[in-house]
Amino acid sequence: MYGEDQTLGTTEMGEATRRDFLYIATGAVGAVGVGALAWPFINQMNPDASALALASVEVDVSNVAEGQQIKVMWRGKPLFIRNRTDKEVEEANAVDVADLPDGLARNLNLAEDAPATDKNRAAGADGSEKLIIMVGVCTHLGCIPLGEAGDFDGWFCPCHGSHYDTAGRIRKGPAPENLLIPPYEYTSETVVKIG
């Protein structure tokens, strides 16, 4: 025992022994086991099929009459799509951006620093300002504002008193930002893909 080579795992020639193989095989099986155990926890963080289906939505806006608003669900949030009247567009254009509590357009289709003009918030396929598409969630605490209400005949959040104008810009109340304009593109003259 005292005269033998005390090196474990290799012979005097430096070749691998059965013990080395067992160490490597045990480590490999352990790594596969940890991976198999961790996979369900990692996979549950991926969005489910219903969330992926709502990642984008197509809406035919030709059915939205002038002065009418429809609500569509997108990513679990309501979208307000409104075909505004000429009077509503005129009222929105008459507002000086410098007088707004939030001077940014909050339009995900434009640069972050785009001003909150009515044109920068409108979504008409032909460049008109009549159609507007917004995420219908109050920027204060996430309530759903009421349409054609409030001091500016736009949207009103009765929970805490936020008033938005006909372009969805905050005008009065605790909400810090304008209603968000989601990413969108027209797939035809009357169909808009949101998301």
Coordinates of N, CA, C and O in Angstrom, one line a residue:
M1 N 0.8 -1.2 0.0 CA 0.0 0.0 0.0 C 0.9 1.3 0.0 O 0.5 2.2 -0.7
Y2 N 1.9 1.3 0.8 CA 2.8 2.5 0.9 C 3.7 2.6 -0.4 O 4.1 3.7 -0.7
G3 N 4.0 1.5 -1.0 CA 4.9 1.6 -2.2 C 4.1 1.9 -3.5 O 4.7 2.1 -4.5
E4 N 2.8 1.9 -3.4 CA 2.0 2.1 -4.7 C 1.9 3.5 -5.0 O 2.0 4.4 -4.1
D5 N 1.6 3.8 -6.2 CA 1.3 5.2 -6.7 C 0.0 5.7 -6.0 O -1.0 5.1 -6.1
Q6 N 0.1 6.8 -5.3 CA -1.0 7.4 -4.6 C -2.0 8.2 -5.5 O -2.9 8.7 -5.0
T7 N -1.6 8.4 -6.7 CA -2.5 9.2 -7.6 C -3.7 8.4 -7.9 O -3.7 7.3 -8.3
L8 N -4.9 9.1 -7.7 CA -6.1 8.4 -7.9 C -6.6 8.7 -9.3 O -6.5 9.8 -9.8
G9 N -7.2 7.7 -9.9 CA -7.9 7.9 -11.2 C -7.0 7.7 -12.4 O -7.5 7.5 -13.5
T10 N -5.7 7.6 -12.3 CA -4.9 7.4 -13.5 C -3.9 6.3 -13.2 O -3.5 6.1 -12.0
T11 N -3.5 5.6 -14.2 CA -2.4 4.6 -14.0 C -1.1 5.3 -14.1 O -1.0 6.5 -14.4
E12 N 0.0 4.6 -13.9 CA 1.3 5.2 -14.0 C 1.6 5.7 -15.4 O 2.3 6.6 -15.6
M13 N 0.9 5.2 -16.4 CA 1.0 5.7 -17.8 C 0.2 6.9 -18.1 O 0.3 7.5 -19.2
G14 N -0.6 7.4 -17.2 CA -1.4 8.6 -17.4 C -2.7 8.3 -18.1 O -3.4 9.3 -18.6
E15 N -3.2 7.1 -18.3 CA -4.4 6.8 -19.0 C -5.6 6.9 -18.0 O -5.4 6.8 -16.8
A16 N -6.7 7.2 -18.6 CA -8.0 7.4 -17.8 C -8.4 6.0 -17.3 O -8.2 5.0 -17.9
T17 N -8.9 6.0 -16.1 CA -9.4 4.8 -15.5 C -10.9 4.7 -15.4 O -11.6 5.7 -15.8
R18 N -11.4 3.7 -14.9 CA -12.9 3.5 -14.8 C -13.5 4.6 -13.9 O -14.6 5.1 -14.1
R19 N -12.7 4.9 -12.9 CA -13.2 6.0 -11.9 C -13.4 7.3 -12.6 O -14.3 8.0 -12.4
D20 N -12.5 7.7 -13.5 CA -12.6 9.0 -14.3 C -13.9 8.9 -15.1 O -14.6 9.9 -15.2
F21 N -14.1 7.8 -15.8 CA -15.3 7.7 -16.6 C -16.6 7.8 -15.7 O -17.5 8.5 -16.1
L22 N -16.6 7.2 -14.5 CA -17.8 7.3 -13.7 C -18.0 8.8 -13.2 O -19.1 9.2 -13.1
Y23 N -16.9 9.5 -12.9 CA -17.1 10.9 -12.5 C -17.7 11.7 -13.6 O -18.6 12.5 -13.4
I24 N -17.2 11.6 -14.8 CA -17.7 12.3 -16.0 C -19.1 11.9 -16.3 O -20.0 12.8 -16.5
A25 N -19.4 10.7 -16.3 CA -20.8 10.2 -16.6 C -21.8 10.7 -15.5 O -22.9 11.1 -15.8
T26 N -21.4 10.7 -14.3 CA -22.3 11.2 -13.2 C -22.5 12.7 -13.3 O -23.6 13.1 -13.2
G27 N -21.5 13.4 -13.7 CA -21.6 14.9 -13.9 C -22.6 15.2 -15.0 O -23.4 16.1 -15.0
A28 N -22.4 14.4 -16.1 CA -23.3 14.6 -17.3 C -24.7 14.3 -17.0 O -25.6 15.1 -17.4
V29 N -25.0 13.2 -16.3 CA -26.3 12.8 -16.0 C -26.9 13.9 -15.0 O -28.1 14.3 -15.2
G30 N -26.1 14.4 -14.1 CA -26.6 15.4 -13.2 C -26.9 16.7 -13.9 O -28.0 17.4 -13.6
A31 N -26.1 17.1 -14.9 CA -26.4 18.3 -15.7 C -27.7 18.2 -16.5 O -28.5 19.1 -16.5
V32 N -27.9 17.0 -17.1 CA -29.1 16.8 -17.8 C -30.3 16.8 -16.9 O -31.4 17.4 -17.2
G33 N -30.2 16.3 -15.7 CA -31.3 16.2 -14.8 C -31.6 17.7 -14.3 O -32.8 18.0 -14.2
V34 N -30.6 18.5 -14.0 CA -30.9 19.9 -13.6 C -31.6 20.6 -14.7 O -32.6 21.4 -14.5
G35 N -31.1 20.4 -16.0 CA -31.8 21.1 -17.1 C -33.2 20.6 -17.3 O -34.1 21.4 -17.5
A36 N -33.5 19.3 -17.1 CA -34.9 18.8 -17.3 C -35.7 19.4 -16.1 O -36.9 19.6 -16.4
L37 N -35.2 19.5 -15.0 CA -36.0 20.1 -13.9 C -36.2 21.6 -14.0 O -37.3 22.1 -13.7
A38 N -35.3 22.3 -14.6 CA -35.4 23.8 -14.7 C -36.3 24.2 -15.9 O -36.9 25.2 -15.9
W39 N -36.4 23.3 -16.9 CA -37.1 23.7 -18.1 C -38.6 24.1 -17.9 O -39.0 25.1 -18.4
P40 N -39.4 23.4 -17.1 CA -40.7 23.9 -16.9 C -40.8 25.3 -16.3 O -41.7 26.1 -16.6
F41 N -39.9 25.6 -15.4 CA -39.9 26.9 -14.8 C -39.5 28.0 -15.8 O -40.0 29.1 -15.8
I42 N -38.5 27.7 -16.6 CA -38.1 28.6 -17.7 C -39.2 28.8 -18.7 O -39.6 29.9 -19.2
N43 N -39.8 27.7 -19.2 CA -40.9 27.7 -20.2 C -42.1 28.4 -19.7 O -42.8 29.1 -20.6
Q44 N -42.4 28.4 -18.5 CA -43.7 29.1 -18.0 C -43.5 30.6 -18.1 O -44.5 31.3 -18.1
M45 N -42.3 31.1 -18.3 CA -42.2 32.6 -18.5 C -42.5 33.1 -19.9 O -42.7 34.2 -20.1
N46 N -42.6 32.1 -20.8 CA -42.9 32.5 -22.2 C -44.4 32.9 -22.3 O -45.2 32.3 -21.5
P47 N -44.8 33.8 -23.2 CA -46.2 34.1 -23.3 C -47.0 32.9 -23.8 O -46.5 32.2 -24.6
D48 N -48.3 32.8 -23.3 CA -49.1 31.7 -23.8 C -49.7 32.0 -25.1 O -49.5 33.1 -25.7
A49 N -50.4 31.1 -25.7 CA -50.9 31.2 -27.1 C -51.9 32.3 -27.2 O -51.9 33.0 -28.2
S50 N -52.7 32.5 -26.2 CA -53.7 33.6 -26.2 C -53.0 35.0 -26.3 O -53.5 35.9 -26.9
A51 N -51.9 35.1 -25.5 CA -51.2 36.4 -25.6 C -50.5 36.7 -26.9 O -50.5 37.8 -27.4
L52 N -50.0 35.6 -27.5 CA -49.3 35.7 -28.8 C -50.4 36.1 -29.9 O -50.1 36.8 -30.8
A53 N -51.6 35.5 -29.7 CA -52.6 35.8 -30.7 C -53.0 37.2 -30.7 O -53.5 37.8 -31.7
L54 N -52.9 37.9 -29.5 CA -53.3 39.3 -29.3 C -52.2 40.2 -29.6 O -52.3 41.4 -29.4
A55 N -51.0 39.7 -30.0 CA -49.9 40.6 -30.2 C -50.2 41.6 -31.3 O -49.6 42.7 -31.2
S56 N -51.0 41.3 -32.2 CA -51.4 42.3 -33.2 C -52.9 42.0 -33.6 O -53.3 40.9 -33.5
V57 N -53.6 43.0 -34.0 CA -55.0 42.9 -34.3 C -55.2 43.8 -35.6 O -54.7 44.8 -35.7
E58 N -56.0 43.2 -36.5 CA -56.4 44.0 -37.7 C -57.8 44.5 -37.5 O -58.7 43.7 -37.1
V59 N -58.1 45.7 -37.9 CA -59.4 46.4 -37.7 C -59.8 47.0 -39.0 O -59.0 47.8 -39.6
D60 N -61.0 46.8 -39.5 CA -61.5 47.5 -40.7 C -62.1 48.8 -40.2 O -63.2 48.7 -39.5
V61 N -61.5 49.9 -40.4 CA -62.0 51.2 -39.9 C -63.0 51.8 -40.8 O -63.5 52.9 -40.5
S62 N -63.3 51.2 -42.0 CA -64.3 51.8 -42.9 C -65.7 51.7 -42.3 O -66.6 52.5 -42.7
N63 N -65.9 50.9 -41.3 CA -67.2 50.8 -40.6 C -67.4 51.8 -39.5 O -68.5 51.8 -38.9
V64 N -66.4 52.5 -39.2 CA -66.5 53.5 -38.1 C -67.0 54.8 -38.6 O -66.3 55.5 -39.4
A65 N -68.3 55.1 -38.4 CA -68.9 56.3 -38.9 C -68.3 57.6 -38.3 O -67.8 57.5 -37.2
E66 N -68.5 58.7 -38.9 CA -68.0 60.0 -38.4 C -68.7 60.2 -37.0 O -69.9 60.1 -36.9
G67 N -67.9 60.6 -36.0 CA -68.5 60.8 -34.7 C -68.6 59.6 -33.9 O -69.1 59.6 -32.7
Q68 N -68.3 58.4 -34.4 CA -68.4 57.2 -33.7 C -67.1 56.7 -33.2 O -66.0 56.9 -33.7
Q69 N -67.1 55.9 -32.1 CA -65.9 55.3 -31.5 C -66.2 53.8 -31.3 O -67.3 53.5 -30.8
I70 N -65.2 53.0 -31.6 CA -65.3 51.6 -31.3 C -64.2 51.2 -30.3 O -63.2 52.0 -30.2
K71 N -64.4 50.1 -29.6 CA -63.4 49.6 -28.7 C -62.9 48.2 -29.2 O -63.8 47.4 -29.4
V72 N -61.6 48.0 -29.2 CA -61.1 46.7 -29.6 C -60.0 46.4 -28.6 O -59.3 47.2 -28.1
M73 N -60.0 45.1 -28.2 CA -59.0 44.6 -27.3 C -57.7 44.3 -28.0 O -57.7 43.7 -29.0
W74 N -56.6 44.7 -27.4 CA -55.2 44.5 -27.9 C -54.3 44.3 -26.7 O -54.2 45.2 -25.9
R75 N -53.7 43.1 -26.6 CA -52.7 42.8 -25.6 C -53.4 43.0 -24.2 O -52.7 43.5 -23.2
G76 N -54.6 42.7 -24.1 CA -55.3 42.8 -22.8 C -55.8 44.2 -22.5 O -56.3 44.4 -21.3
K77 N -55.6 45.1 -23.3 CA -56.0 46.5 -23.1 C -57.0 47.0 -24.1 O -56.9 46.6 -25.3
P78 N -57.9 47.9 -23.7 CA -58.8 48.4 -24.7 C -58.1 49.4 -25.6 O -57.3 50.2 -25.2
L79 N -58.5 49.4 -26.9 CA -58.0 50.4 -27.8 C -59.3 51.3 -28.2 O -60.3 50.7 -28.5
F80 N -59.1 52.6 -28.2 CA -60.2 53.4 -28.7 C -59.9 53.8 -30.1 O -58.8 54.4 -30.3
I81 N -60.8 53.5 -31.0 CA -60.6 54.0 -32.4 C -61.8 54.9 -32.7 O -63.0 54.5 -32.6
R82 N -61.5 56.1 -32.9 CA -62.6 57.1 -33.1 C -62.4 57.9 -34.4 O -61.3 58.3 -34.8
N83 N -63.5 58.0 -35.2 CA -63.6 58.8 -36.4 C -64.1 60.1 -36.0 O -65.3 60.3 -35.8
R84 N -63.3 61.1 -35.8 CA -63.7 62.4 -35.2 C -64.4 63.2 -36.2 O -64.2 63.1 -37.4
T85 N -65.2 64.1 -35.7 CA -65.9 65.1 -36.5 C -65.0 66.2 -36.9 O -63.9 66.4 -36.3
D86 N -65.4 67.0 -37.9 CA -64.6 68.2 -38.2 C -64.4 69.1 -37.1 O -63.4 69.7 -36.9
K87 N -65.5 69.3 -36.3 CA -65.5 70.2 -35.1 C -64.4 69.7 -34.1 O -63.7 70.5 -33.5
E88 N -64.4 68.4 -33.9 CA -63.4 67.8 -32.9 C -62.0 68.0 -33.4 O -61.1 68.3 -32.6
V89 N -61.7 67.9 -34.7 CA -60.4 68.1 -35.2 C -60.0 69.6 -35.1 O -58.9 69.9 -34.7
E90 N -61.0 70.5 -35.4 CA -60.7 71.9 -35.2 C -60.4 72.3 -33.8 O -59.5 73.1 -33.6
E91 N -61.1 71.7 -32.8 CA -60.9 72.0 -31.4 C -59.5 71.5 -31.0 O -58.8 72.2 -30.3
A92 N -59.1 70.4 -31.5 CA -57.8 69.8 -31.2 C -56.7 70.7 -31.8 O -55.6 70.9 -31.2
N93 N -56.9 71.2 -33.0 CA -55.8 72.0 -33.7 C -55.7 73.4 -33.1 O -54.7 74.0 -33.2
A94 N -56.8 73.8 -32.4 CA -56.8 75.2 -31.8 C -56.0 75.3 -30.6 O -55.7 76.4 -30.1
V95 N -55.6 74.1 -30.0 CA -54.8 74.1 -28.8 C -53.3 74.3 -29.0 O -52.7 73.7 -29.9
D96 N -52.7 75.2 -28.3 CA -51.3 75.5 -28.4 C -50.6 74.4 -27.6 O -50.9 74.2 -26.4
V97 N -49.6 73.7 -28.2 CA -48.9 72.6 -27.6 C -48.2 73.1 -26.3 O -48.1 72.3 -25.3
A98 N -47.8 74.3 -26.3 CA -47.1 74.9 -25.1 C -48.0 74.9 -23.9 O -47.5 74.9 -22.7
D99 N -49.3 74.9 -24.1 CA -50.3 75.0 -23.0 C -50.6 73.6 -22.4 O -51.4 73.6 -21.4
L100 N -50.1 72.6 -23.0 CA -50.5 71.2 -22.6 C -49.6 70.8 -21.4 O -48.4 71.0 -21.4
P101 N -50.2 70.0 -20.5 CA -49.4 69.5 -19.4 C -48.3 68.5 -19.9 O -47.2 68.4 -19.3
D102 N -48.6 67.8 -21.0 CA -47.7 66.8 -21.6 C -47.5 67.3 -23.1 O -48.4 67.1 -23.9
G103 N -46.4 67.8 -23.4 CA -46.2 68.3 -24.8 C -45.7 67.3 -25.8 O -45.4 67.6 -26.9
L104 N -45.6 66.0 -25.4 CA -45.1 65.0 -26.3 C -46.2 64.2 -26.9 O -47.3 64.0 -26.2
A105 N -46.1 63.8 -28.1 CA -47.1 63.1 -28.8 C -47.5 61.7 -28.2 O -48.6 61.3 -28.3
R106 N -46.5 61.1 -27.6 CA -46.7 59.7 -27.1 C -47.2 58.8 -28.2 O -48.1 57.9 -27.9
N107 N -46.7 58.9 -29.4 CA -47.1 58.1 -30.5 C -45.9 57.2 -30.8 O -44.8 57.6 -31.2
L108 N -46.1 55.9 -30.7 CA -45.0 54.9 -30.9 C -44.6 54.8 -32.3 O -43.6 54.1 -32.6
N109 N -45.3 55.5 -33.2 CA -44.9 55.5 -34.6 C -44.0 56.6 -35.0 O -43.5 56.7 -36.1
L110 N -43.8 57.5 -34.1 CA -43.0 58.7 -34.3 C -41.8 58.7 -33.3 O -41.7 57.9 -32.4
A111 N -40.9 59.7 -33.5 CA -39.8 59.9 -32.6 C -40.3 60.2 -31.2 O -41.4 60.8 -31.0
E112 N -39.6 59.8 -30.2 CA -40.0 60.1 -28.8 C -40.2 61.5 -28.5 O -41.1 61.8 -27.6
D113 N -39.5 62.4 -29.1 CA -39.6 63.8 -28.8 C -40.6 64.6 -29.7 O -40.6 65.8 -29.7
A114 N -41.4 63.9 -30.5 CA -42.4 64.5 -31.4 C -43.4 65.3 -30.5 O -43.9 64.8 -29.5
P115 N -43.7 66.5 -31.0 CA -44.7 67.3 -30.2 C -46.1 66.8 -30.3 O -46.4 66.1 -31.3
A116 N -46.9 67.1 -29.3 CA -48.3 66.6 -29.2 C -49.3 67.4 -30.1 O -50.3 67.7 -29.6
T117 N -48.9 67.7 -31.3 CA -49.8 68.3 -32.2 C -50.9 67.3 -32.6 O -50.7 66.1 -32.5
D118 N -52.0 67.8 -33.1 CA -53.1 66.9 -33.4 C -52.7 66.0 -34.6 O -53.0 64.8 -34.6
K119 N -51.9 66.6 -35.5 CA -51.5 65.8 -36.7 C -50.5 64.6 -36.2 O -50.6 63.5 -36.8
N120 N -49.7 64.9 -35.2 CA -48.8 63.8 -34.7 C -49.6 62.7 -33.9 O -49.0 61.7 -33.6
R121 N -50.8 63.0 -33.6 CA -51.6 62.0 -32.8 C -52.6 61.3 -33.7 O -53.2 60.3 -33.3
A122 N -52.9 61.9 -34.9 CA -54.0 61.3 -35.7 C -53.4 60.1 -36.5 O -52.2 59.9 -36.6
A123 N -54.4 59.3 -37.0 CA -54.0 58.0 -37.6 C -54.7 57.7 -38.9 O -54.9 56.6 -39.3
G124 N -55.0 58.8 -39.7 CA -55.7 58.6 -41.0 C -54.8 58.0 -42.0 O -53.6 58.4 -42.1
A125 N -55.2 57.1 -42.8 CA -54.4 56.4 -43.8 C -54.0 57.4 -44.9 O -52.9 57.4 -45.4
D126 N -54.8 58.4 -45.2 CA -54.6 59.4 -46.2 C -53.9 60.6 -45.6 O -53.8 61.7 -46.3
G127 N -53.5 60.6 -44.4 CA -52.9 61.8 -43.8 C -53.9 62.7 -43.1 O -53.5 63.7 -42.5
S128 N -55.2 62.3 -43.2 CA -56.2 63.1 -42.5 C -56.1 63.0 -41.0 O -55.6 62.0 -40.5
E129 N -56.7 63.9 -40.3 CA -56.6 63.9 -38.9 C -57.9 63.4 -38.2 O -58.0 63.5 -37.0
K130 N -58.8 62.9 -39.0 CA -60.1 62.5 -38.4 C -60.0 61.2 -37.6 O -60.6 61.2 -36.5
L131 N -59.3 60.3 -38.0 CA -59.2 59.0 -37.3 C -58.1 59.1 -36.2 O -57.0 59.6 -36.5
I132 N -58.4 58.6 -35.0 CA -57.4 58.5 -34.0 C -57.5 57.1 -33.3 O -58.6 56.6 -33.2
I133 N -56.4 56.5 -33.0 CA -56.3 55.2 -32.4 C -55.4 55.4 -31.1 O -54.3 55.9 -31.2
M134 N -56.0 55.0 -30.0 CA -55.3 55.2 -28.7 C -55.5 54.0 -27.8 O -56.5 53.4 -27.9
V135 N -54.5 53.8 -26.9 CA -54.7 52.8 -25.9 C -55.6 53.4 -24.8 O -55.3 54.5 -24.3
G136 N -56.8 52.8 -24.6 CA -57.8 53.4 -23.7 C -57.5 53.1 -22.2 O -58.4 52.6 -21.5
V137 N -56.4 53.5 -21.7 CA -56.0 53.3 -20.3 C -55.5 54.7 -19.8 O -54.5 55.2 -20.4
C138 N -56.1 55.2 -18.8 CA -55.7 56.4 -18.2 C -54.2 56.3 -17.7 O -53.8 55.3 -17.1
T139 N -53.5 57.3 -18.0 CA -52.0 57.3 -17.6 C -51.8 57.6 -16.1 O -50.6 57.6 -15.7
H140 N -52.8 57.8 -15.4 CA -52.7 58.1 -13.9 C -52.6 56.8 -13.2 O -51.5 56.4 -12.7
L141 N -53.7 56.0 -13.1 CA -53.6 54.7 -12.4 C -54.2 53.6 -13.2 O -54.6 52.5 -12.6
G142 N -54.3 53.7 -14.5 CA -54.7 52.6 -15.3 C -56.2 52.4 -15.4 O -56.7 51.3 -15.8
C143 N -57.1 53.3 -15.1 CA -58.5 53.2 -15.3 C -58.9 53.3 -16.7 O -58.1 53.7 -17.6
I144 N -60.1 53.1 -17.1 CA -60.6 53.2 -18.4 C -61.5 54.5 -18.5 O -62.5 54.6 -18.0
P145 N -61.0 55.5 -19.3 CA -61.7 56.7 -19.4 C -63.0 56.5 -20.2 O -63.1 55.6 -21.1
L146 N -64.0 57.4 -20.0 CA -65.2 57.4 -20.7 C -65.1 58.3 -21.9 O -64.5 59.4 -21.8
G147 N -65.6 57.9 -23.1 CA -65.5 58.7 -24.3 C -66.6 59.8 -24.4 O -67.6 59.7 -23.8
E148 N -66.3 60.9 -25.1 CA -67.2 62.0 -25.3 C -67.6 62.6 -24.0 O -68.8 62.8 -23.8
A149 N -66.7 62.8 -23.1 CA -67.0 63.2 -21.8 C -65.9 64.2 -21.3 O -64.9 64.3 -21.9
G150 N -66.2 64.8 -20.1 CA -65.2 65.7 -19.5 C -65.3 67.1 -20.0 O -66.1 67.4 -20.9
D151 N -64.4 67.9 -19.5 CA -64.4 69.4 -19.8 C -64.1 69.7 -21.3 O -64.3 70.8 -21.8
F152 N -63.4 68.7 -22.0 CA -62.9 69.0 -23.3 C -63.6 68.1 -24.4 O -63.1 68.0 -25.5
D153 N -64.7 67.5 -24.0 CA -65.5 66.6 -24.9 C -64.7 65.5 -25.5 O -65.0 65.0 -26.6
G154 N -63.6 65.1 -24.8 CA -62.8 64.0 -25.4 C -63.0 62.7 -24.5 O -64.0 62.0 -24.7
W155 N -62.1 62.5 -23.6 CA -62.3 61.4 -22.7 C -62.1 61.9 -21.2 O -61.4 62.8 -21.0
F156 N -62.8 61.2 -20.3 CA -62.8 61.6 -18.9 C -62.7 60.4 -18.1 O -63.4 59.4 -18.2
C157 N -61.7 60.4 -17.1 CA -61.5 59.3 -16.2 C -62.2 59.7 -14.9 O -61.7 60.5 -14.2
P158 N -63.4 59.1 -14.6 CA -64.1 59.5 -13.4 C -63.5 59.0 -12.1 O -63.8 59.6 -11.0
C159 N -62.5 58.1 -12.1 CA -61.9 57.6 -10.9 C -61.2 58.7 -10.2 O -61.3 58.9 -8.9
H160 N -60.4 59.5 -10.9 CA -59.6 60.6 -10.3 C -59.7 61.9 -11.0 O -58.9 62.8 -10.6
G161 N -60.5 62.0 -12.0 CA -60.8 63.3 -12.6 C -59.8 63.8 -13.6 O -59.6 65.0 -13.8
S162 N -59.3 62.9 -14.4 CA -58.4 63.3 -15.5 C -59.2 63.6 -16.8 O -60.1 62.8 -17.2
H163 N -59.0 64.7 -17.4 CA -59.7 65.2 -18.6 C -58.8 65.2 -19.8 O -57.7 65.8 -19.7
Y164 N -59.2 64.5 -20.8 CA -58.4 64.4 -22.1 C -59.2 65.1 -23.2 O -60.5 65.1 -23.2
D165 N -58.5 65.8 -24.1 CA -59.2 66.4 -25.2 C -59.6 65.5 -26.3 O -59.3 64.3 -26.2
T166 N -60.0 66.0 -27.5 CA -60.5 65.2 -28.6 C -59.3 64.5 -29.3 O -59.5 63.7 -30.2
A167 N -58.1 64.9 -29.0 CA -56.9 64.2 -29.5 C -56.3 63.3 -28.5 O -55.2 62.7 -28.7
G168 N -56.9 63.1 -27.3 CA -56.4 62.2 -26.3 C -55.3 62.7 -25.5 O -54.5 62.0 -24.9
R169 N -55.1 64.1 -25.5 CA -54.1 64.7 -24.7 C -54.6 65.1 -23.4 O -55.7 65.7 -23.3
I170 N -53.8 64.9 -22.3 CA -54.2 65.3 -21.0 C -54.3 66.8 -20.9 O -53.4 67.5 -21.4
R171 N -55.4 67.3 -20.4 CA -55.6 68.7 -20.3 C -55.8 69.2 -18.8 O -55.5 70.3 -18.5
K172 N -56.3 68.3 -18.0 CA -56.7 68.7 -16.6 C -56.7 67.4 -15.8 O -57.2 66.4 -16.3
G173 N -56.2 67.4 -14.5 CA -56.3 66.3 -13.7 C -54.9 65.7 -13.4 O -53.9 66.2 -13.8
P174 N -54.9 64.6 -12.6 CA -53.6 64.1 -12.1 C -52.9 63.2 -13.2 O -51.7 62.9 -12.9
A175 N -53.4 62.8 -14.3 CA -52.7 62.0 -15.3 C -51.5 62.8 -15.8 O -51.6 63.9 -16.2
P176 N -50.3 62.1 -15.8 CA -49.1 62.8 -16.2 C -48.8 62.8 -17.7 O -48.1 63.7 -18.1
E177 N -49.5 61.9 -18.4 CA -49.1 61.8 -19.9 C -50.4 61.7 -20.7 O -51.5 61.3 -20.2
N178 N -50.2 62.0 -22.0 CA -51.3 61.8 -23.0 C -51.6 60.3 -23.1 O -50.7 59.5 -22.8
L179 N -52.8 60.0 -23.6 CA -53.1 58.6 -23.9 C -52.1 58.1 -25.0 O -51.8 58.8 -26.0
L180 N -51.6 56.9 -24.9 CA -50.6 56.3 -25.8 C -51.2 55.9 -27.1 O -52.3 55.4 -27.2
I181 N -50.5 56.3 -28.2 CA -50.8 55.9 -29.5 C -50.0 54.6 -29.8 O -48.8 54.6 -29.8
P182 N -50.7 53.4 -30.1 CA -49.9 52.2 -30.3 C -49.3 52.2 -31.7 O -49.6 52.9 -32.6
P183 N -48.3 51.2 -31.9 CA -47.8 51.1 -33.2 C -48.8 50.5 -34.2 O -49.6 49.6 -33.8
Y184 N -48.9 51.1 -35.4 CA -49.9 50.6 -36.3 C -49.4 50.8 -37.7 O -48.5 51.6 -38.0
E185 N -50.0 50.1 -38.7 CA -49.7 50.3 -40.1 C -51.0 49.9 -40.9 O -51.7 49.0 -40.5
Y186 N -51.2 50.5 -42.0 CA -52.3 50.2 -42.8 C -51.9 49.1 -43.8 O -50.9 49.2 -44.5
T187 N -52.7 48.0 -43.8 CA -52.5 46.9 -44.7 C -53.3 47.1 -46.0 O -53.1 46.5 -47.0
S188 N -54.3 48.0 -45.9 CA -55.1 48.4 -47.1 C -55.6 49.8 -46.8 O -55.3 50.4 -45.7
E189 N -56.4 50.4 -47.6 CA -56.9 51.7 -47.4 C -57.9 51.8 -46.2 O -58.0 52.8 -45.6
T190 N -58.5 50.6 -45.9 CA -59.5 50.6 -44.8 C -59.1 49.7 -43.6 O -59.8 49.7 -42.6
V191 N -58.1 48.9 -43.7 CA -57.7 48.0 -42.7 C -56.4 48.4 -42.0 O -55.4 48.6 -42.7
V192 N -56.4 48.5 -40.7 CA -55.2 48.9 -40.0 C -54.8 47.8 -39.1 O -55.6 47.1 -38.4
K193 N -53.5 47.5 -39.1 CA -52.9 46.4 -38.3 C -52.3 47.1 -37.1 O -51.4 47.9 -37.3
I194 N -52.7 46.8 -35.9 CA -52.2 47.4 -34.7 C -51.3 46.4 -34.0 O -51.7 45.3 -33.7
G195 N -50.1 46.8 -33.6 CA -49.2 45.9 -32.9 C -48.1 45.4 -33.8 O -48.0 45.6 -35.0

